[in-house]
PDB file of C-alpha atoms and ligand atoms in Angstrom:
ATOM      1  CA  MET A   1      70.879  69.939 179.630  1.00 83.00           C
ATOM      2  CA  ARG A   2      74.112  71.020 177.387  1.00 96.00           C
ATOM      3  CA  ILE A   3      72.175  70.330 173.825  1.00 97.00           C
ATOM      4  CA  PRO A   4      74.563  68.917 171.547  1.00 98.00           C
ATOM      5  CA  LEU A   5      76.594  70.873 168.752  1.00 98.00           C
ATOM      6  CA  ILE A   6      77.676  70.162 165.849  1.00 98.00           C
ATOM      7  CA  ALA A   7      80.435  72.673 163.702  1.00 98.00           C
ATOM      8  CA  GLY A   8      81.733  72.091 160.652  1.00 98.00           C
ATOM      9  CA  ASN A   9      84.804  73.815 159.884  1.00 98.00           C
ATOM     10  CA  TRP A  10      85.357  74.818 155.861  1.00 98.00           C
ATOM     11  CA  LYS A  11      89.033  75.523 156.852  1.00 98.00           C
ATOM     12  CA  LEU A  12      90.381  76.874 152.970  1.00 98.00           C
ATOM     13  CA  PHE A  13      87.905  75.212 151.133  1.00 98.00           C
ATOM     14  CA  LYS A  14      84.962  76.453 148.837  1.00 98.00           C
ATOM     15  CA  THR A  15      84.751  79.264 146.484  1.00 98.00           C
ATOM     16  CA  LEU A  16      81.725  81.263 147.323  1.00 98.00           C
ATOM     17  CA  ASP A  17      79.764  79.422 144.745  1.00 98.00           C
ATOM     18  CA  GLU A  18      80.435  76.461 146.247  1.00 98.00           C
ATOM     19  CA  ALA A  19      79.725  77.400 150.063  1.00 98.00           C
ATOM     20  CA  LEU A  20      76.392  78.820 148.894  1.00 98.00           C
ATOM     21  CA  ASP A  21      76.177  75.124 146.572  1.00 98.00           C
ATOM     22  CA  LEU A  22      77.498  73.294 150.831  1.00 98.00           C
ATOM     23  CA  VAL A  23      75.212  75.282 152.020  1.00 98.00           C
ATOM     24  CA  ASN A  24      72.061  74.843 150.622  1.00 98.00           C
ATOM     25  CA  GLN A  25      71.722  71.410 150.389  1.00 98.00           C
ATOM     26  CA  LEU A  26      72.612  71.243 153.974  1.00 97.00           C
ATOM     27  CA  LYS A  27      69.338  73.743 154.889  1.00 96.00           C
ATOM     28  CA  VAL A  28      67.046  70.609 152.950  1.00 96.00           C
ATOM     29  CA  LEU A  29      69.192  67.842 155.032  1.00 96.00           C
ATOM     30  CA  VAL A  30      68.825  68.789 158.303  1.00 94.00           C
ATOM     31  CA  LYS A  31      65.770  71.057 157.802  1.00 91.00           C
ATOM     32  CA  ASP A  32      64.299  68.221 160.315  1.00 89.00           C
ATOM     33  CA  ILE A  33      67.017  67.632 162.767  1.00 89.00           C
ATOM     34  CA  LYS A  34      65.796  68.716 166.823  1.00 87.00           C
ATOM     35  CA  LYS A  35      67.840  69.351 168.838  1.00 92.00           C
ATOM     36  CA  VAL A  36      71.241  69.528 167.922  1.00 96.00           C
ATOM     37  CA  GLU A  37      72.683  72.788 167.261  1.00 97.00           C
ATOM     38  CA  VAL A  38      74.672  72.793 163.753  1.00 98.00           C
ATOM     39  CA  VAL A  39      77.303  75.624 163.056  1.00 98.00           C
ATOM     40  CA  VAL A  40      79.370  75.647 159.931  1.00 98.00           C
ATOM     41  CA  ALA A  41      82.104  78.203 160.032  1.00 98.00           C
ATOM     42  CA  PRO A  42      83.406  79.240 155.683  1.00 98.00           C
ATOM     43  CA  VAL A  43      86.167  81.053 154.725  1.00 98.00           C
ATOM     44  CA  PHE A  44      85.810  85.030 155.594  1.00 98.00           C
ATOM     45  CA  THR A  45      85.264  85.735 152.409  1.00 98.00           C
ATOM     46  CA  ALA A  46      82.404  83.371 151.882  1.00 98.00           C
ATOM     47  CA  ILE A  47      80.744  84.278 155.789  1.00 98.00           C
ATOM     48  CA  ALA A  48      78.227  87.314 154.915  1.00 98.00           C
ATOM     49  CA  THR A  49      77.113  85.216 151.547  1.00 98.00           C
ATOM     50  CA  VAL A  50      76.412  81.576 153.830  1.00 98.00           C
ATOM     51  CA  SER A  51      75.170  84.155 156.402  1.00 98.00           C
ATOM     52  CA  LYS A  52      72.131  85.330 154.503  1.00 98.00           C
ATOM     53  CA  ALA A  53      71.765  82.132 153.333  1.00 98.00           C
ATOM     54  CA  VAL A  54      71.246  80.556 156.654  1.00 97.00           C
ATOM     55  CA  LYS A  55      69.050  83.084 157.448  1.00 95.00           C
ATOM     56  CA  GLY A  56      65.483  81.465 159.097  1.00 92.00           C
ATOM     57  CA  THR A  57      66.815  78.366 159.446  1.00 94.00           C
ATOM     58  CA  PRO A  58      68.382  76.777 162.377  1.00 93.00           C
ATOM     59  CA  ILE A  59      71.896  76.385 161.003  1.00 97.00           C
ATOM     60  CA  GLN A  60      74.399  79.493 162.624  1.00 98.00           C
ATOM     61  CA  VAL A  61      77.578  80.960 161.532  1.00 98.00           C
ATOM     62  CA  SER A  62      81.157  80.770 162.674  1.00 98.00           C
ATOM     63  CA  ALA A  63      84.203  81.687 160.999  1.00 98.00           C
ATOM     64  CA  GLN A  64      87.360  80.410 161.873  1.00 98.00           C
ATOM     65  CA  ASP A  65      89.470  83.256 163.655  1.00 98.00           C
ATOM     66  CA  CYS A  66      89.372  86.512 164.928  1.00 98.00           C
ATOM     67  CA  TYR A  67      91.563  89.276 166.017  1.00 98.00           C
ATOM     68  CA  TRP A  68      91.644  91.266 169.267  1.00 98.00           C
ATOM     69  CA  GLU A  69      91.358  94.934 168.582  1.00 98.00           C
ATOM     70  CA  GLU A  70      87.745  96.540 167.651  1.00 96.00           C
ATOM     71  CA  GLU A  71      89.940  98.594 164.293  1.00 96.00           C
ATOM     72  CA  GLY A  72      92.509 100.263 163.916  1.00 97.00           C
ATOM     73  CA  ALA A  73      96.281  99.900 161.643  1.00 98.00           C
ATOM     74  CA  PHE A  74      96.206  96.319 161.495  1.00 98.00           C
ATOM     75  CA  THR A  75      96.353  95.134 158.044  1.00 98.00           C
ATOM     76  CA  GLY A  76      94.810  91.901 157.095  1.00 97.00           C
ATOM     77  CA  GLU A  77      92.828  91.121 160.410  1.00 98.00           C
ATOM     78  CA  VAL A  78      89.193  90.726 161.003  1.00 98.00           C
ATOM     79  CA  SER A  79      87.591  91.911 164.500  1.00 98.00           C
ATOM     80  CA  PRO A  80      84.515  90.458 165.720  1.00 98.00           C
ATOM     81  CA  LYS A  81      82.754  93.622 166.257  1.00 98.00           C
ATOM     82  CA  LEU A  82      82.498  92.564 161.536  1.00 98.00           C
ATOM     83  CA  LEU A  83      82.196  89.296 162.260  1.00 98.00           C
ATOM     84  CA  LYS A  84      79.087  89.815 163.448  1.00 98.00           C
ATOM     85  CA  ASP A  85      78.317  92.620 161.233  1.00 98.00           C
ATOM     86  CA  ALA A  86      78.622  89.820 158.290  1.00 98.00           C
ATOM     87  CA  GLY A  87      76.141  87.631 160.691  1.00 98.00           C
ATOM     88  CA  CYS A  88      78.970  85.433 162.721  1.00 98.00           C
ATOM     89  CA  THR A  89      77.447  84.136 165.859  1.00 98.00           C
ATOM     90  CA  HIS A  90      80.050  81.926 167.225  1.00 98.00           C
ATOM     91  CA  VAL A  91      83.898  82.201 166.386  1.00 98.00           C
ATOM     92  CA  ILE A  92      86.608  79.235 166.499  1.00 98.00           C
ATOM     93  CA  ILE A  93      89.618  79.957 168.106  1.00 98.00           C
ATOM     94  CA  GLY A  94      93.140  78.010 169.215  1.00 98.00           C
ATOM     95  CA  HIS A  95      92.526  75.998 165.785  1.00 98.00           C
ATOM     96  CA  SER A  96      95.624  73.294 166.192  1.00 97.00           C
ATOM     97  CA  GLU A  97      96.376  74.571 162.897  1.00 97.00           C
ATOM     98  CA  ARG A  98      96.440  78.178 163.958  1.00 97.00           C
ATOM     99  CA  ARG A  99      98.997  77.616 166.834  1.00 97.00           C
ATOM    100  CA  GLN A 100     101.040  75.307 164.282  1.00 95.00           C
ATOM    101  CA  TYR A 101     100.872  77.820 161.421  1.00 96.00           C
ATOM    102  CA  PHE A 102     100.627  80.598 162.470  1.00 97.00           C
ATOM    103  CA  ALA A 103     102.183  81.522 165.765  1.00 95.00           C
ATOM    104  CA  GLU A 104      98.784  80.937 168.098  1.00 97.00           C
ATOM    105  CA  THR A 105      99.626  80.829 171.761  1.00 97.00           C
ATOM    106  CA  ASN A 106      98.166  80.935 174.676  1.00 98.00           C
ATOM    107  CA  ASP A 107      98.344  84.421 175.033  1.00 98.00           C
ATOM    108  CA  THR A 108      96.673  85.641 171.753  1.00 98.00           C
ATOM    109  CA  VAL A 109      94.088  83.000 172.765  1.00 98.00           C
ATOM    110  CA  ASN A 110      92.738  84.655 175.402  1.00 98.00           C
ATOM    111  CA  LYS A 111      93.301  87.795 173.972  1.00 98.00           C
ATOM    112  CA  LYS A 112      91.058  87.002 171.210  1.00 98.00           C
ATOM    113  CA  THR A 113      88.750  84.796 173.105  1.00 98.00           C
ATOM    114  CA  LYS A 114      88.497  88.325 175.502  1.00 97.00           C
ATOM    115  CA  ALA A 115      87.690  90.543 172.635  1.00 98.00           C
ATOM    116  CA  ALA A 116      84.985  87.763 171.383  1.00 98.00           C
ATOM    117  CA  LEU A 117      83.327  87.404 174.505  1.00 97.00           C
ATOM    118  CA  ALA A 118      83.096  91.048 174.710  1.00 96.00           C
ATOM    119  CA  ALA A 119      81.918  91.227 171.333  1.00 96.00           C
ATOM    120  CA  GLY A 120      79.216  88.685 171.649  1.00 96.00           C
ATOM    121  CA  LEU A 121      80.243  85.605 169.434  1.00 98.00           C
ATOM    122  CA  THR A 122      80.052  82.114 171.401  1.00 98.00           C
ATOM    123  CA  VAL A 123      83.779  80.944 171.420  1.00 98.00           C
ATOM    124  CA  LEU A 124      84.327  77.783 169.864  1.00 98.00           C
ATOM    125  CA  LEU A 125      87.750  77.569 171.977  1.00 98.00           C
ATOM    126  CA  CYS A 126      90.175  74.711 170.729  1.00 98.00           C
ATOM    127  CA  VAL A 127      92.488  72.518 172.676  1.00 98.00           C
ATOM    128  CA  GLY A 128      94.588  69.580 172.014  1.00 97.00           C
ATOM    129  CA  GLU A 129      98.008  67.109 172.124  1.00 97.00           C
ATOM    130  CA  THR A 130     100.392  66.441 169.631  1.00 95.00           C
ATOM    131  CA  LEU A 131     100.971  63.305 168.712  1.00 93.00           C
ATOM    132  CA  SER A 132     104.303  63.586 170.923  1.00 93.00           C
ATOM    133  CA  GLU A 133     103.213  65.045 173.760  1.00 95.00           C
ATOM    134  CA  ARG A 134     100.923  62.198 173.447  1.00 94.00           C
ATOM    135  CA  GLU A 135     103.793  59.934 173.977  1.00 92.00           C
ATOM    136  CA  SER A 136     105.598  61.440 176.367  1.00 95.00           C
ATOM    137  CA  GLY A 137     103.261  61.099 178.895  1.00 96.00           C
ATOM    138  CA  SER A 138     102.194  65.178 178.990  1.00 97.00           C
ATOM    139  CA  THR A 139      98.201  65.170 177.360  1.00 97.00           C
ATOM    140  CA  PHE A 140      96.844  66.312 180.487  1.00 98.00           C
ATOM    141  CA  GLU A 141      99.593  68.852 181.177  1.00 98.00           C
ATOM    142  CA  VAL A 142      99.460  69.914 177.572  1.00 98.00           C
ATOM    143  CA  ILE A 143      95.638  70.297 178.220  1.00 98.00           C
ATOM    144  CA  GLU A 144      95.630  72.510 181.512  1.00 98.00           C
ATOM    145  CA  SER A 145      97.621  74.711 179.897  1.00 98.00           C
ATOM    146  CA  GLN A 146      95.973  75.546 177.041  1.00 98.00           C
ATOM    147  CA  VAL A 147      92.281  75.388 179.269  1.00 98.00           C
ATOM    148  CA  ARG A 148      93.931  78.004 181.795  1.00 98.00           C
ATOM    149  CA  GLY A 149      95.476  79.998 179.160  1.00 98.00           C
ATOM    150  CA  GLY A 150      93.277  80.225 177.028  1.00 98.00           C
ATOM    151  CA  LEU A 151      90.139  81.097 179.642  1.00 98.00           C
ATOM    152  CA  SER A 152      92.744  83.583 182.104  1.00 98.00           C
ATOM    153  CA  GLY A 153      91.268  86.163 183.356  1.00 97.00           C
ATOM    154  CA  ILE A 154      87.343  85.351 182.222  1.00 96.00           C
ATOM    155  CA  SER A 155      84.823  85.411 185.445  1.00 95.00           C
ATOM    156  CA  SER A 156      81.969  82.426 185.432  1.00 92.00           C
ATOM    157  CA  ASP A 157      79.803  84.851 183.737  1.00 89.00           C
ATOM    158  CA  ASP A 158      81.865  85.635 180.625  1.00 88.00           C
ATOM    159  CA  LEU A 159      82.689  82.018 180.166  1.00 87.00           C
ATOM    160  CA  LYS A 160      78.682  81.007 179.277  1.00 82.00           C
ATOM    161  CA  PRO A 161      79.235  81.638 175.353  1.00 90.00           C
ATOM    162  CA  ILE A 162      82.018  79.204 175.928  1.00 97.00           C
ATOM    163  CA  VAL A 163      82.633  76.132 173.947  1.00 98.00           C
ATOM    164  CA  ILE A 164      85.640  73.827 174.519  1.00 98.00           C
ATOM    165  CA  ALA A 165      86.399  72.226 171.340  1.00 98.00           C
ATOM    166  CA  TYR A 166      89.163  68.467 172.435  1.00 98.00           C
ATOM    167  CA  GLU A 167      90.796  68.278 169.025  1.00 97.00           C
ATOM    168  CA  PRO A 168      93.933  65.735 169.469  1.00 96.00           C
ATOM    169  CA  VAL A 169      96.373  67.058 167.027  1.00 94.00           C
ATOM    170  CA  TRP A 170      97.352  63.389 165.876  1.00 93.00           C
ATOM    171  CA  ALA A 171      93.814  62.764 164.754  1.00 92.00           C
ATOM    172  CA  ILE A 172      92.953  65.970 163.035  1.00 91.00           C
ATOM    173  CA  GLY A 173      93.113  65.345 158.845  1.00 85.00           C
ATOM    174  CA  THR A 174      94.931  62.005 159.548  1.00 87.00           C
ATOM    175  CA  GLY A 175      91.717  59.747 159.236  1.00 83.00           C
ATOM    176  CA  LYS A 176      92.935  58.824 163.043  1.00 83.00           C
ATOM    177  CA  THR A 177      89.977  59.102 165.185  1.00 84.00           C
ATOM    178  CA  ALA A 178      90.795  58.886 169.400  1.00 88.00           C
ATOM    179  CA  THR A 179      89.057  55.908 170.959  1.00 94.00           C
ATOM    180  CA  GLU A 180      85.857  56.842 172.479  1.00 96.00           C
ATOM    181  CA  GLN A 181      87.497  55.847 175.900  1.00 96.00           C
ATOM    182  CA  GLN A 182      90.644  58.246 175.062  1.00 96.00           C
ATOM    183  CA  ALA A 183      88.130  61.364 173.911  1.00 97.00           C
ATOM    184  CA  GLN A 184      86.234  60.392 177.292  1.00 98.00           C
ATOM    185  CA  GLU A 185      88.837  60.271 179.218  1.00 98.00           C
ATOM    186  CA  VAL A 186      90.455  63.593 178.243  1.00 98.00           C
ATOM    187  CA  HIS A 187      86.357  65.339 177.642  1.00 98.00           C
ATOM    188  CA  ALA A 188      86.871  64.446 181.659  1.00 98.00           C
ATOM    189  CA  PHE A 189      89.973  65.736 182.558  1.00 98.00           C
ATOM    190  CA  ILE A 190      88.550  69.281 180.827  1.00 98.00           C
ATOM    191  CA  ARG A 191      85.427  69.318 182.266  1.00 98.00           C
ATOM    192  CA  LYS A 192      87.075  68.604 186.183  1.00 98.00           C
ATOM    193  CA  LEU A 193      89.445  71.299 185.393  1.00 98.00           C
ATOM    194  CA  LEU A 194      86.792  73.758 184.711  1.00 97.00           C
ATOM    195  CA  SER A 195      84.865  72.549 187.544  1.00 97.00           C
ATOM    196  CA  GLU A 196      88.088  73.402 189.552  1.00 97.00           C
ATOM    197  CA  MET A 197      88.671  77.192 188.082  1.00 97.00           C
ATOM    198  CA  TYR A 198      84.835  77.375 188.168  1.00 97.00           C
ATOM    199  CA  SER A 199      82.399  75.465 189.751  1.00 96.00           C
ATOM    200  CA  LYS A 200      80.675  72.321 189.238  1.00 96.00           C
ATOM    201  CA  LYS A 201      77.371  74.305 188.094  1.00 95.00           C
ATOM    202  CA  ILE A 202      79.774  75.946 185.418  1.00 95.00           C
ATOM    203  CA  ALA A 203      81.576  72.783 184.490  1.00 96.00           C
ATOM    204  CA  SER A 204      78.307  70.625 184.051  1.00 96.00           C
ATOM    205  CA  SER A 205      76.691  73.361 181.878  1.00 95.00           C
ATOM    206  CA  THR A 206      80.273  73.975 179.222  1.00 97.00           C
ATOM    207  CA  ARG A 207      79.892  71.924 176.226  1.00 98.00           C
ATOM    208  CA  ILE A 208      82.918  69.935 175.306  1.00 98.00           C
ATOM    209  CA  LEU A 209      83.490  68.429 171.681  1.00 98.00           C
ATOM    210  CA  TYR A 210      85.422  66.412 170.358  1.00 97.00           C
ATOM    211  CA  GLY A 211      87.324  66.967 166.670  1.00 97.00           C
ATOM    212  CA  GLY A 212      90.056  64.618 164.644  1.00 95.00           C
ATOM    213  CA  SER A 213      88.534  62.865 162.066  1.00 93.00           C
ATOM    214  CA  VAL A 214      85.005  62.496 163.651  1.00 96.00           C
ATOM    215  CA  LYS A 215      82.874  60.680 160.167  1.00 96.00           C
ATOM    216  CA  PRO A 216      79.060  59.275 159.854  1.00 96.00           C
ATOM    217  CA  ASP A 217      80.016  55.730 160.822  1.00 95.00           C
ATOM    218  CA  ASN A 218      82.416  56.624 164.506  1.00 95.00           C
ATOM    219  CA  ILE A 219      80.412  60.268 165.610  1.00 97.00           C
ATOM    220  CA  LYS A 220      77.167  57.732 167.711  1.00 97.00           C
ATOM    221  CA  GLY A 221      80.218  55.855 169.486  1.00 96.00           C
ATOM    222  CA  LEU A 222      81.608  59.380 170.560  1.00 97.00           C
ATOM    223  CA  MET A 223      77.939  60.810 171.253  1.00 97.00           C
ATOM    224  CA  ALA A 224      77.523  57.966 173.790  1.00 97.00           C
ATOM    225  CA  GLN A 225      80.443  59.008 176.039  1.00 98.00           C
ATOM    226  CA  VAL A 226      79.201  60.770 179.183  1.00 98.00           C
ATOM    227  CA  ASP A 227      81.688  64.367 178.410  1.00 98.00           C
ATOM    228  CA  ILE A 228      81.329  64.246 174.967  1.00 98.00           C
ATOM    229  CA  ASP A 229      78.538  66.956 173.950  1.00 98.00           C
ATOM    230  CA  GLY A 230      79.005  67.433 169.731  1.00 98.00           C
ATOM    231  CA  ALA A 231      81.886  67.398 167.448  1.00 98.00           C
ATOM    232  CA  LEU A 232      83.929  69.551 165.261  1.00 98.00           C
ATOM    233  CA  VAL A 233      84.314  68.637 161.863  1.00 98.00           C
ATOM    234  CA  GLY A 234      86.749  69.596 158.982  1.00 97.00           C
ATOM    235  CA  GLY A 235      87.099  67.185 156.915  1.00 96.00           C
ATOM    236  CA  ALA A 236      83.435  65.492 156.927  1.00 97.00           C
ATOM    237  CA  SER A 237      81.741  69.231 156.783  1.00 98.00           C
ATOM    238  CA  LEU A 238      82.765  69.401 153.341  1.00 98.00           C
ATOM    239  CA  LYS A 239      80.350  67.422 152.048  1.00 98.00           C
ATOM    240  CA  ALA A 240      76.362  67.649 152.608  1.00 98.00           C
ATOM    241  CA  ASP A 241      75.770  64.252 152.795  1.00 97.00           C
ATOM    242  CA  SER A 242      78.634  63.369 155.381  1.00 98.00           C
ATOM    243  CA  PHE A 243      77.669  66.850 157.590  1.00 98.00           C
ATOM    244  CA  ALA A 244      74.106  65.942 157.514  1.00 97.00           C
ATOM    245  CA  GLY A 245      75.046  62.108 158.908  1.00 96.00           C
ATOM    246  CA  ILE A 246      77.049  63.399 161.438  1.00 97.00           C
ATOM    247  CA  VAL A 247      74.715  66.406 162.591  1.00 97.00           C
ATOM    248  CA  GLY A 248      72.161  63.189 162.431  1.00 95.00           C
ATOM    249  CA  PHE A 249      73.475  61.326 164.488  1.00 94.00           C
ATOM    250  CA  ASN A 250      70.995  60.156 166.652  1.00 88.00           C
ATOM    251  CA  ASN A 251      68.083  60.155 164.021  1.00 80.00           C
TER     252      ASN A 251
HETATM  253  C1  PEP B 301      89.593  70.306 162.852  1.00 57.91           C
HETATM  254  O1  PEP B 301      89.577  70.636 161.046  1.00 57.91           O
HETATM  255  O2  PEP B 301      89.013  70.706 163.651  1.00 57.91           O
HETATM  256  C2  PEP B 301      88.804  68.731 162.633  1.00 57.91           C
HETATM  257  C3  PEP B 301      88.920  68.112 163.327  1.00 57.91           C
HETATM  258  O3  PEP B 301      89.336  68.151 160.943  1.00 57.91           O
HETATM  259  P1  PEP B 301      89.566  67.058 160.470  1.00 57.91           P
HETATM  260  O4  PEP B 301      87.764  66.545 160.752  1.00 57.91           O
HETATM  261  O5  PEP B 301      89.187  66.913 159.224  1.00 57.91           O
HETATM  262  O6  PEP B 301      90.167  65.633 161.072  1.00 57.91           O
END
């Protein structure tokens, strides 16, 4: 049984006051929602504040990235251990914006994933093809290399706290959602790949989220697909009512 997970990626938005305001509104709006895991990912500077604010509620907190070393002379970096210390339970790794603008590679994604798992964080591992990769027919090849690369050397025991997020790059922040069929096709491919890499059991228990212009009015159709287990939401997670509308997709 895969419990649906809806995660909001706040990206580089929200001051401390704005983050607190958003999460306090959310707490009220999602308080009666059952059987859906809710995660929010504020900027690093708001993690501790938001974590304190959600204590005792079902809302969990994620970071948007991490480094792979625990500590040392790595100016500007934040380790998984420090994220846990600040109240995180989850961390997003390999988001396409990090791959695109911050030279993230499958190798760095893999190092970060291993470090985050070792620290006891649940990893939201992002994969997704660009528009030109889709148009040239290499979607599955790209997804396979990102999944294999990101999970390289990770055993089935360590894989348990992993969630894969399929986010076609051409659908992120563009208002262009993949059709339910396009998304389902790639989710099914990822599940089959996990079954080949690990086992059928692991594949059927791993949650695979869809991300890319998810809104309250398209979440239901996406969630109706057999291999879509939740969503990673950017823009629509910045307003409490739209994010709550997505979290409450089956109400
Ligand atoms: C994201 O940032 O992961 C994302 C999916 O953004 P948006 O929902 O705005 O497309």
